[in-house]
GROMACS .gro file of N, CA, C and O in nm:
model
  480
    1MET      N    1  19.898  10.017   3.718
    1MET     CA    2  19.895  10.059   3.856
    1MET      C    3  19.764  10.130   3.889
    1MET      O    4  19.710  10.112   3.997
    2ALA      N    5  19.716  10.213   3.796
    2ALA     CA    6  19.590  10.287   3.817
    2ALA      C    7  19.473  10.191   3.830
    2ALA      O    8  19.380  10.215   3.907
    3ASP      N    9  19.477  10.079   3.756
    3ASP     CA   10  19.370   9.980   3.763
    3ASP      C   11  19.364   9.915   3.901
    3ASP      O   12  19.256   9.884   3.951
    4LEU      N   13  19.481   9.896   3.961
    4LEU     CA   14  19.487   9.838   4.096
    4LEU      C   15  19.421   9.930   4.198
    4LEU      O   16  19.342   9.886   4.280
    5PHE      N   17  19.450  10.059   4.190
    5PHE     CA   18  19.390  10.156   4.283
    5PHE      C   19  19.240  10.172   4.257
    5PHE      O   20  19.161  10.187   4.350
    6ASP      N   21  19.199  10.164   4.132
    6ASP     CA   22  19.056  10.172   4.100
    6ASP      C   23  18.981  10.052   4.159
    6ASP      O   24  18.872  10.067   4.213
    7ALA      N   25  19.042   9.934   4.151
    7ALA     CA   26  18.979   9.814   4.206
    7ALA      C   27  18.968   9.823   4.358
    7ALA      O   28  18.864   9.788   4.417
    8VAL      N   29  19.070   9.875   4.423
    8VAL     CA   30  19.068   9.891   4.569
    8VAL      C   31  18.961   9.994   4.608
    8VAL      O   32  18.885   9.976   4.703
    9LEU      N   33  18.955  10.104   4.533
    9LEU     CA   34  18.856  10.208   4.561
    9LEU      C   35  18.714  10.157   4.541
    9LEU      O   36  18.625  10.183   4.624
   10GLU      N   37  18.691  10.078   4.437
   10GLU     CA   38  18.559  10.021   4.412
   10GLU      C   39  18.522   9.923   4.523
   10GLU      O   40  18.407   9.917   4.567
   11LEU      N   41  18.617   9.843   4.569
   11LEU     CA   42  18.593   9.749   4.678
   11LEU      C   43  18.556   9.823   4.805
   11LEU      O   44  18.462   9.785   4.876
   12GLU      N   45  18.627   9.931   4.834
   12GLU     CA   46  18.598  10.011   4.953
   12GLU      C   47  18.459  10.073   4.944
   12GLU      O   48  18.382  10.071   5.041
   13GLN      N   49  18.423  10.127   4.828
   13GLN     CA   50  18.291  10.188   4.811
   13GLN      C   51  18.180  10.084   4.822
   13GLN      O   52  18.075  10.109   4.882
   14ALA      N   53  18.202   9.965   4.767
   14ALA     CA   54  18.103   9.858   4.776
   14ALA      C   55  18.085   9.814   4.921
   14ALA      O   56  17.972   9.791   4.967
   15SER      N   57  18.197   9.800   4.993
   15SER     CA   58  18.189   9.761   5.135
   15SER      C   59  18.116   9.868   5.217
   15SER      O   60  18.035   9.836   5.304
   16HIS      N   61  18.144   9.993   5.188
   16HIS     CA   62  18.078  10.104   5.258
   16HIS      C   63  17.928  10.102   5.232
   16HIS      O   64  17.847  10.115   5.324
   17ALA      N   65  17.889  10.084   5.107
   17ALA     CA   66  17.746  10.081   5.072
   17ALA      C   67  17.676   9.963   5.137
   17ALA      O   68  17.564   9.976   5.189
   18GLU      N   69  17.742   9.847   5.137
   18GLU     CA   70  17.684   9.727   5.199
   18GLU      C   71  17.669   9.748   5.350
   18GLU      O   72  17.567   9.714   5.409
   19GLY      N   73  17.770   9.805   5.415
   19GLY     CA   74  17.764   9.832   5.558
   19GLY      C   75  17.656   9.933   5.592
   19GLY      O   76  17.586   9.919   5.693
   20GLN      N   77  17.640  10.034   5.509
   20GLN     CA   78  17.536  10.134   5.533
   20GLN      C   79  17.398  10.070   5.521
   20GLN      O   80  17.310  10.094   5.605
   21GLN      N   81  17.377   9.987   5.420
   21GLN     CA   82  17.248   9.919   5.401
   21GLN      C   83  17.218   9.828   5.519
   21GLN      O   84  17.106   9.828   5.572
   22GLN      N   85  17.317   9.751   5.562
   22GLN     CA   86  17.297   9.660   5.675
   22GLN      C   87  17.269   9.739   5.803
   22GLN      O   88  17.185   9.700   5.884
   23GLY      N   89  17.337   9.851   5.822
   23GLY     CA   90  17.315   9.935   5.939
   23GLY      C   91  17.174   9.993   5.942
   23GLY      O   92  17.110   9.999   6.047
   24GLN      N   93  17.124  10.032   5.826
   24GLN     CA   94  16.987  10.084   5.819
   24GLN      C   95  16.885   9.976   5.853
   24GLN      O   96  16.789  10.001   5.926
   25GLU      N   97  16.907   9.856   5.801
   25GLU     CA   98  16.815   9.745   5.831
   25GLU      C   99  16.817   9.711   5.979
   25GLU      O  100  16.712   9.691   6.041
   26ASP      N  101  16.936   9.701   6.036
   26ASP     CA  102  16.948   9.670   6.179
   26ASP      C  103  16.888   9.781   6.265
   26ASP      O  104  16.821   9.755   6.365
   27GLY      N  105  16.910   9.905   6.227
   27GLY     CA  106  16.854  10.018   6.301
   27GLY      C  107  16.703  10.019   6.296
   27GLY      O  108  16.636  10.049   6.394
   28PHE      N  109  16.646   9.983   6.181
   28PHE     CA  110  16.501   9.976   6.167
   28PHE      C  111  16.444   9.869   6.260
   28PHE      O  112  16.345   9.893   6.330
   29LYS      N  113  16.506   9.751   6.261
   29LYS     CA  114  16.459   9.642   6.349
   29LYS      C  115  16.469   9.682   6.496
   29LYS      O  116  16.378   9.657   6.574
   30GLN      N  117  16.580   9.744   6.534
   30GLN     CA  118  16.598   9.786   6.673
   30GLN      C  119  16.498   9.895   6.710
   30GLN      O  120  16.444   9.896   6.819
   31GLY      N  121  16.471   9.986   6.618
   31GLY     CA  122  16.373  10.092   6.642
   31GLY      C  123  16.233  10.036   6.665
   31GLY      O  124  16.159  10.084   6.752
   32LEU      N  125  16.197   9.934   6.587
   32LEU     CA  126  16.067   9.871   6.607
   32LEU      C  127  16.057   9.804   6.745
   32LEU      O  128  15.956   9.816   6.814
   33ALA      N  129  16.163   9.735   6.783
   33ALA     CA  130  16.163   9.668   6.913
   33ALA      C  131  16.153   9.769   7.027
   33ALA      O  132  16.077   9.750   7.122
   34GLU      N  133  16.228   9.878   7.019
   34GLU     CA  134  16.224   9.980   7.124
   34GLU      C  135  16.088  10.050   7.126
   34GLU      O  136  16.035  10.081   7.232
   35GLY      N  137  16.031  10.073   7.009
   35GLY     CA  138  15.899  10.135   7.001
   35GLY      C  139  15.792  10.046   7.062
   35GLY      O  140  15.700  10.095   7.129
   36TYR      N  141  15.804   9.916   7.043
   36TYR     CA  142  15.709   9.821   7.101
   36TYR      C  143  15.713   9.826   7.253
   36TYR      O  144  15.610   9.835   7.319
   37VAL      N  145  15.833   9.823   7.308
   37VAL     CA  146  15.849   9.827   7.455
   37VAL      C  147  15.796   9.959   7.512
   37VAL      O  148  15.725   9.961   7.611
   38THR      N  149  15.831  10.069   7.446
   38THR     CA  150  15.784  10.200   7.492
   38THR      C  151  15.632  10.208   7.484
   38THR      O  152  15.567  10.262   7.574
   39GLY      N  153  15.573  10.155   7.379
   39GLY     CA  154  15.428  10.154   7.364
   39GLY      C  155  15.359  10.076   7.475
   39GLY      O  156  15.257  10.119   7.527
   40ILE      N  157  15.415   9.962   7.511
   40ILE     CA  158  15.356   9.882   7.619
   40ILE      C  159  15.363   9.957   7.751
   40ILE      O  160  15.266   9.962   7.826
   41LYS      N  161  15.477  10.019   7.780
   41LYS     CA  162  15.491  10.093   7.906
   41LYS      C  163  15.393  10.210   7.911
   41LYS      O  164  15.330  10.236   8.013
   42THR      N  165  15.381  10.282   7.800
   42THR     CA  166  15.292  10.398   7.795
   42THR      C  167  15.146  10.356   7.810
   42THR      O  168  15.071  10.418   7.885
   43ALA      N  169  15.107  10.249   7.740
   43ALA     CA  170  14.969  10.202   7.748
   43ALA      C  171  14.938  10.152   7.889
   43ALA      O  172  14.828  10.179   7.942
   44PHE      N  173  15.031  10.083   7.951
   44PHE     CA  174  15.009  10.034   8.087
   44PHE      C  175  14.985  10.152   8.182
   44PHE      O  176  14.892  10.150   8.262
   45SER      N  177  15.068  10.252   8.172
   45SER     CA  178  15.055  10.370   8.257
   45SER      C  179  14.922  10.440   8.234
   45SER      O  180  14.853  10.480   8.329
   46LEU      N  181  14.884  10.455   8.108
   46LEU     CA  182  14.758  10.520   8.073
   46LEU      C  183  14.639  10.446   8.132
   46LEU      O  184  14.555  10.506   8.200
   47PHE      N  185  14.633  10.316   8.111
   47PHE     CA  186  14.518  10.240   8.157
   47PHE      C  187  14.522  10.214   8.308
   47PHE      O  188  14.418  10.188   8.368
   48GLN      N  189  14.637  10.225   8.368
   48GLN     CA  190  14.645  10.219   8.514
   48GLN      C  191  14.575  10.342   8.573
   48GLN      O  192  14.500  10.332   8.669
   49GLU      N  193  14.600  10.458   8.514
   49GLU     CA  194  14.535  10.581   8.560
   49GLU      C  195  14.384  10.573   8.538
   49GLU      O  196  14.305  10.610   8.626
   50ILE      N  197  14.342  10.524   8.424
   50ILE     CA  198  14.200  10.511   8.395
   50ILE      C  199  14.135  10.413   8.493
   50ILE      O  200  14.023  10.436   8.541
   51GLY      N  201  14.203  10.304   8.524
   51GLY     CA  202  14.152  10.208   8.621
   51GLY      C  203  14.137  10.269   8.760
   51GLY      O  204  14.043  10.238   8.834
   52TYR      N  205  14.230  10.357   8.795
   52TYR     CA  206  14.221  10.427   8.923
   52TYR      C  207  14.094  10.512   8.929
   52TYR      O  208  14.021  10.510   9.028
   53TYR      N  209  14.069  10.584   8.821
   53TYR     CA  210  13.947  10.666   8.816
   53TYR      C  211  13.822  10.579   8.826
   53TYR      O  212  13.726  10.614   8.894
   54ARG      N  213  13.822  10.466   8.756
   54ARG     CA  214  13.707  10.374   8.761
   54ARG      C  215  13.685  10.324   8.904
   54ARG      O  216  13.573  10.318   8.953
   55GLY      N  217  13.792  10.289   8.973
   55GLY     CA  218  13.780  10.243   9.111
   55GLY      C  219  13.728  10.353   9.204
   55GLY      O  220  13.648  10.326   9.294
   56CYS      N  221  13.773  10.476   9.183
   56CYS     CA  222  13.724  10.589   9.264
   56CYS      C  223  13.575  10.609   9.243
   56CYS      O  224  13.500  10.634   9.339
   57ILE      N  225  13.530  10.599   9.120
   57ILE     CA  226  13.386  10.615   9.091
   57ILE      C  227  13.306  10.511   9.168
   57ILE      O  228  13.206  10.544   9.234
   58GLN      N  229  13.351  10.387   9.162
   58GLN     CA  230  13.280  10.280   9.234
   58GLN      C  231  13.280  10.304   9.384
   58GLN      O  232  13.177  10.287   9.451
   59GLN      N  233  13.392  10.347   9.437
   59GLN     CA  234  13.402  10.372   9.581
   59GLN      C  235  13.314  10.489   9.623
   59GLN      O  236  13.247  10.483   9.726
   60TRP      N  237  13.312  10.596   9.545
   60TRP     CA  238  13.230  10.712   9.578
   60TRP      C  239  13.081  10.676   9.576
   60TRP      O  240  13.005  10.721   9.660
   61ARG      N  241  13.041  10.595   9.480
   61ARG     CA  242  12.900  10.557   9.472
   61ARG      C  243  12.858  10.475   9.594
   61ARG      O  244  12.747  10.489   9.643
   62VAL      N  245  12.944  10.389   9.641
   62VAL     CA  246  12.912  10.305   9.757
   62VAL      C  247  12.921  10.384   9.886
   62VAL      O  248  12.833  10.376   9.972
   63THR      N  249  13.025  10.463   9.903
   63THR     CA  250  13.053  10.530  10.029
   63THR      C  251  12.966  10.652  10.053
   63THR      O  252  12.924  10.677  10.165
   64TYR      N  253  12.938  10.728   9.950
   64TYR     CA  254  12.873  10.857   9.969
   64TYR      C  255  12.731  10.862   9.915
   64TYR      O  256  12.686  10.964   9.869
   65GLU      N  257  12.659  10.753   9.922
   65GLU     CA  258  12.517  10.756   9.883
   65GLU      C  259  12.437  10.813   9.998
   65GLU      O  260  12.465  10.784  10.113
   66PRO      N  261  12.336  10.891   9.979
   66PRO     CA  262  12.295  10.952   9.854
   66PRO      C  263  12.386  11.071   9.821
   66PRO      O  264  12.430  11.144   9.909
   67LEU      N  265  12.411  11.087   9.695
   67LEU     CA  266  12.497  11.195   9.647
   67LEU      C  267  12.415  11.320   9.620
   67LEU      O  268  12.298  11.313   9.586
   68THR      N  269  12.478  11.434   9.636
   68THR     CA  270  12.412  11.559   9.599
   68THR      C  271  12.396  11.563   9.448
   68THR      O  272  12.462  11.489   9.375
   69THR      N  273  12.310  11.650   9.400
   69THR     CA  274  12.287  11.661   9.256
   69THR      C  275  12.415  11.698   9.184
   69THR      O  276  12.448  11.640   9.080
   70GLY      N  277  12.488  11.795   9.237
   70GLY     CA  278  12.613  11.837   9.174
   70GLY      C  279  12.714  11.725   9.169
   70GLY      O  280  12.782  11.704   9.068
   71ALA      N  281  12.726  11.651   9.278
   71ALA     CA  282  12.822  11.540   9.282
   71ALA      C  283  12.780  11.430   9.186
   71ALA      O  284  12.864  11.371   9.117
   72SER      N  285  12.650  11.402   9.179
   72SER     CA  286  12.602  11.299   9.086
   72SER      C  287  12.634  11.335   8.942
   72SER      O  288  12.679  11.252   8.863
   73LYS      N  289  12.610  11.462   8.907
   73LYS     CA  290  12.638  11.507   8.771
   73LYS      C  291  12.788  11.499   8.741
   73LYS      O  292  12.828  11.457   8.633
   74ALA      N  293  12.869  11.540   8.837
   74ALA     CA  294  13.014  11.537   8.818
   74ALA      C  295  13.064  11.393   8.802
   74ALA      O  296  13.149  11.365   8.718
   75ILE      N  297  13.009  11.303   8.882
   75ILE     CA  298  13.050  11.162   8.871
   75ILE      C  299  13.005  11.103   8.738
   75ILE      O  300  13.078  11.026   8.676
   76LEU      N  301  12.887  11.141   8.692
   76LEU     CA  302  12.842  11.094   8.560
   76LEU      C  303  12.933  11.145   8.449
   76LEU      O  304  12.964  11.072   8.355
   77LYS      N  305  12.977  11.270   8.460
   77LYS     CA  306  13.071  11.325   8.361
   77LYS      C  307  13.204  11.249   8.365
   77LYS      O  308  13.261  11.217   8.261
   78LEU      N  309  13.251  11.222   8.487
   78LEU     CA  310  13.376  11.147   8.501
   78LEU      C  311  13.360  11.007   8.443
   78LEU      O  312  13.448  10.957   8.372
   79GLU      N  313  13.247  10.945   8.471
   79GLU     CA  314  13.222  10.810   8.420
   79GLU      C  315  13.219  10.809   8.267
   79GLU      O  316  13.275  10.719   8.203
   80ALA      N  317  13.158  10.911   8.207
   80ALA     CA  318  13.155  10.921   8.060
   80ALA      C  319  13.296  10.942   8.005
   80ALA      O  320  13.334  10.883   7.902
   81ALA      N  321  13.375  11.025   8.074
   81ALA     CA  322  13.512  11.050   8.028
   81ALA      C  323  13.597  10.923   8.038
   81ALA      O  324  13.675  10.892   7.948
   82VAL      N  325  13.579  10.849   8.146
   82VAL     CA  326  13.654  10.724   8.164
   82VAL      C  327  13.611  10.622   8.058
   82VAL      O  328  13.696  10.554   7.998
   83SER      N  329  13.481  10.614   8.033
   83SER     CA  330  13.433  10.520   7.930
   83SER      C  331  13.487  10.555   7.793
   83SER      O  332  13.524  10.467   7.715
   84SER      N  333  13.494  10.685   7.763
   84SER     CA  334  13.549  10.724   7.632
   84SER      C  335  13.697  10.689   7.623
   84SER      O  336  13.745  10.652   7.516
   85CYS      N  337  13.769  10.698   7.735
   85CYS     CA  338  13.911  10.657   7.736
   85CYS      C  339  13.925  10.507   7.714
   85CYS      O  340  14.013  10.462   7.643
   86GLU      N  341  13.836  10.431   7.777
   86GLU     CA  342  13.844  10.285   7.766
   86GLU      C  343  13.811  10.237   7.625
   86GLU      O  344  13.861  10.133   7.582
   87GLN      N  345  13.728  10.312   7.553
   87GLN     CA  346  13.683  10.268   7.421
   87GLN      C  347  13.759  10.332   7.306
   87GLN      O  348  13.730  10.305   7.190
   88MET      N  349  13.857  10.417   7.336
   88MET     CA  350  13.926  10.488   7.229
   88MET      C  351  14.020  10.397   7.153
   88MET      O  352  14.070  10.298   7.204
   89ASP      N  353  14.043  10.434   7.029
   89ASP     CA  354  14.141  10.369   6.944
   89ASP      C  355  14.270  10.449   6.959
   89ASP      O  356  14.280  10.560   6.910
   90THR      N  357  14.367  10.392   7.028
   90THR     CA  358  14.488  10.468   7.059
   90THR      C  359  14.568  10.503   6.935
   90THR      O  360  14.653  10.591   6.940
   91GLN      N  361  14.542  10.438   6.823
   91GLN     CA  362  14.611  10.470   6.699
   91GLN      C  363  14.553  10.596   6.635
   91GLN      O  364  14.625  10.675   6.576
   92ALA      N  365  14.420  10.614   6.646
   92ALA     CA  366  14.354  10.720   6.572
   92ALA      C  367  14.306  10.835   6.660
   92ALA      O  368  14.303  10.950   6.617
   93ASP      N  369  14.266  10.805   6.782
   93ASP     CA  370  14.206  10.907   6.868
   93ASP      C  371  14.311  10.994   6.935
   93ASP      O  372  14.428  10.958   6.944
   94ASP      N  373  14.264  11.107   6.985
   94ASP     CA  374  14.349  11.199   7.060
   94ASP      C  375  14.356  11.148   7.204
   94ASP      O  376  14.273  11.182   7.287
   95VAL      N  377  14.455  11.065   7.232
   95VAL     CA  378  14.468  11.000   7.362
   95VAL      C  379  14.484  11.105   7.472
   95VAL      O  380  14.416  11.099   7.575
   96GLN      N  381  14.572  11.201   7.451
   96GLN     CA  382  14.595  11.303   7.553
   96GLN      C  383  14.471  11.388   7.577
   96GLN      O  384  14.444  11.429   7.690
   97GLY      N  385  14.394  11.415   7.474
   97GLY     CA  386  14.271  11.492   7.489
   97GLY      C  387  14.169  11.420   7.576
   97GLY      O  388  14.107  11.479   7.665
   98HIS      N  389  14.153  11.289   7.552
   98HIS     CA  390  14.061  11.208   7.633
   98HIS      C  391  14.108  11.204   7.778
   98HIS      O  392  14.028  11.216   7.871
   99LEU      N  393  14.237  11.187   7.797
   99LEU     CA  394  14.291  11.177   7.932
   99LEU      C  395  14.280  11.310   8.006
   99LEU      O  396  14.248  11.311   8.125
  100LYS      N  397  14.304  11.421   7.938
  100LYS     CA  398  14.289  11.552   8.002
  100LYS      C  399  14.146  11.575   8.048
  100LYS      O  400  14.121  11.629   8.155
  101ARG      N  401  14.051  11.534   7.965
  101ARG     CA  402  13.909  11.548   8.002
  101ARG      C  403  13.878  11.466   8.127
  101ARG      O  404  13.811  11.515   8.219
  102ALA      N  405  13.927  11.344   8.133
  102ALA     CA  406  13.905  11.259   8.250
  102ALA      C  407  13.971  11.320   8.374
  102ALA      O  408  13.911  11.320   8.483
  103ARG      N  409  14.089  11.376   8.360
  103ARG     CA  410  14.158  11.438   8.473
  103ARG      C  411  14.080  11.559   8.525
  103ARG      O  412  14.069  11.580   8.646
  104ARG      N  413  14.028  11.641   8.432
  104ARG     CA  414  13.950  11.758   8.473
  104ARG      C  415  13.825  11.715   8.549
  104ARG      O  416  13.791  11.774   8.653
  105CYS      N  417  13.757  11.614   8.499
  105CYS     CA  418  13.636  11.565   8.566
  105CYS      C  419  13.671  11.508   8.704
  105CYS      O  420  13.597  11.530   8.801
  106PHE      N  421  13.782  11.437   8.714
  106PHE     CA  422  13.824  11.380   8.841
  106PHE      C  423  13.852  11.490   8.943
  106PHE      O  424  13.808  11.482   9.059
  107LYS      N  425  13.920  11.595   8.899
  107LYS     CA  426  13.949  11.707   8.990
  107LYS      C  427  13.820  11.776   9.034
  107LYS      O  428  13.809  11.819   9.150
  108LEU      N  429  13.723  11.785   8.946
  108LEU     CA  430  13.595  11.846   8.982
  108LEU      C  431  13.525  11.763   9.090
  108LEU      O  432  13.478  11.818   9.189
  109VAL      N  433  13.521  11.632   9.073
  109VAL     CA  434  13.457  11.546   9.172
  109VAL      C  435  13.531  11.556   9.305
  109VAL      O  436  13.469  11.564   9.411
  110GLN      N  437  13.663  11.558   9.300
  110GLN     CA  438  13.741  11.570   9.424
  110GLN      C  439  13.709  11.701   9.495
  110GLN      O  440  13.695  11.703   9.617
  111SER      N  441  13.701  11.810   9.419
  111SER     CA  442  13.673  11.939   9.483
  111SER      C  443  13.534  11.941   9.544
  111SER      O  444  13.515  11.996   9.653
  112LEU      N  445  13.437  11.880   9.479
  112LEU     CA  446  13.302  11.872   9.535
  112LEU      C  447  13.301  11.786   9.661
  112LEU      O  448  13.234  11.817   9.759
  113HIS      N  449  13.378  11.678   9.658
  113HIS     CA  450  13.386  11.590   9.775
  113HIS      C  451  13.446  11.664   9.894
  113HIS      O  452  13.393  11.659  10.005
  114TRP      N  453  13.558  11.733   9.873
  114TRP     CA  454  13.621  11.805   9.983
  114TRP      C  455  13.534  11.921  10.032
  114TRP      O  456  13.529  11.949  10.152
  115ALA      N  457  13.465  11.986   9.941
  115ALA     CA  458  13.377  12.097   9.983
  115ALA      C  459  13.265  12.044  10.070
  115ALA      O  460  13.230  12.105  10.172
  116SER      N  461  13.207  11.930  10.034
  116SER     CA  462  13.099  11.874  10.117
  116SER      C  463  13.152  11.822  10.249
  116SER      O  464  13.086  11.830  10.352
  117TRP      N  465  13.275  11.770  10.250
  117TRP     CA  466  13.335  11.717  10.372
  117TRP      C  467  13.364  11.833  10.469
  117TRP      O  468  13.343  11.822  10.591
  118LEU      N  469  13.414  11.944  10.417
  118LEU     CA  470  13.444  12.060  10.502
  118LEU      C  471  13.317  12.124  10.556
  118LEU      O  472  13.319  12.185  10.663
  119ALA      N  473  13.206  12.113  10.484
  119ALA     CA  474  13.081  12.173  10.528
  119ALA      C  475  13.024  12.099  10.648
  119ALA      O  476  12.946  12.157  10.725
  120HIS      N  477  13.060  11.974  10.665
  120HIS     CA  478  13.006  11.897  10.779
  120HIS      C  479  13.089  11.915  10.897
  120HIS      O  480  13.163  11.924  10.959
   0.00000   0.00000   0.00000
């Protein structure tokens, strides 16, 4: 009788171990798929913002020529920040650091633009 219960217990333990292994494999595959989708959404959002900054730079250069010295310097800083964002390796570089720098430069150019607009 004890042998019968031992066999049932071993079968249950084997089934549990097999189910746990299969669950880990399935969870790993699902995690990769979800990570891929999240990565695409995040990258799209990031480069959409960078594209917006690039478009603003082009518009400011066309609309507000000639630019004051301060505005020219600020736009050059923004352009350098945007270029560094476009060329970064998202796996290795500090993505948020690059983006924060671009945002700060953008706010500086905006403040210079509004200050010059209010002066007129």
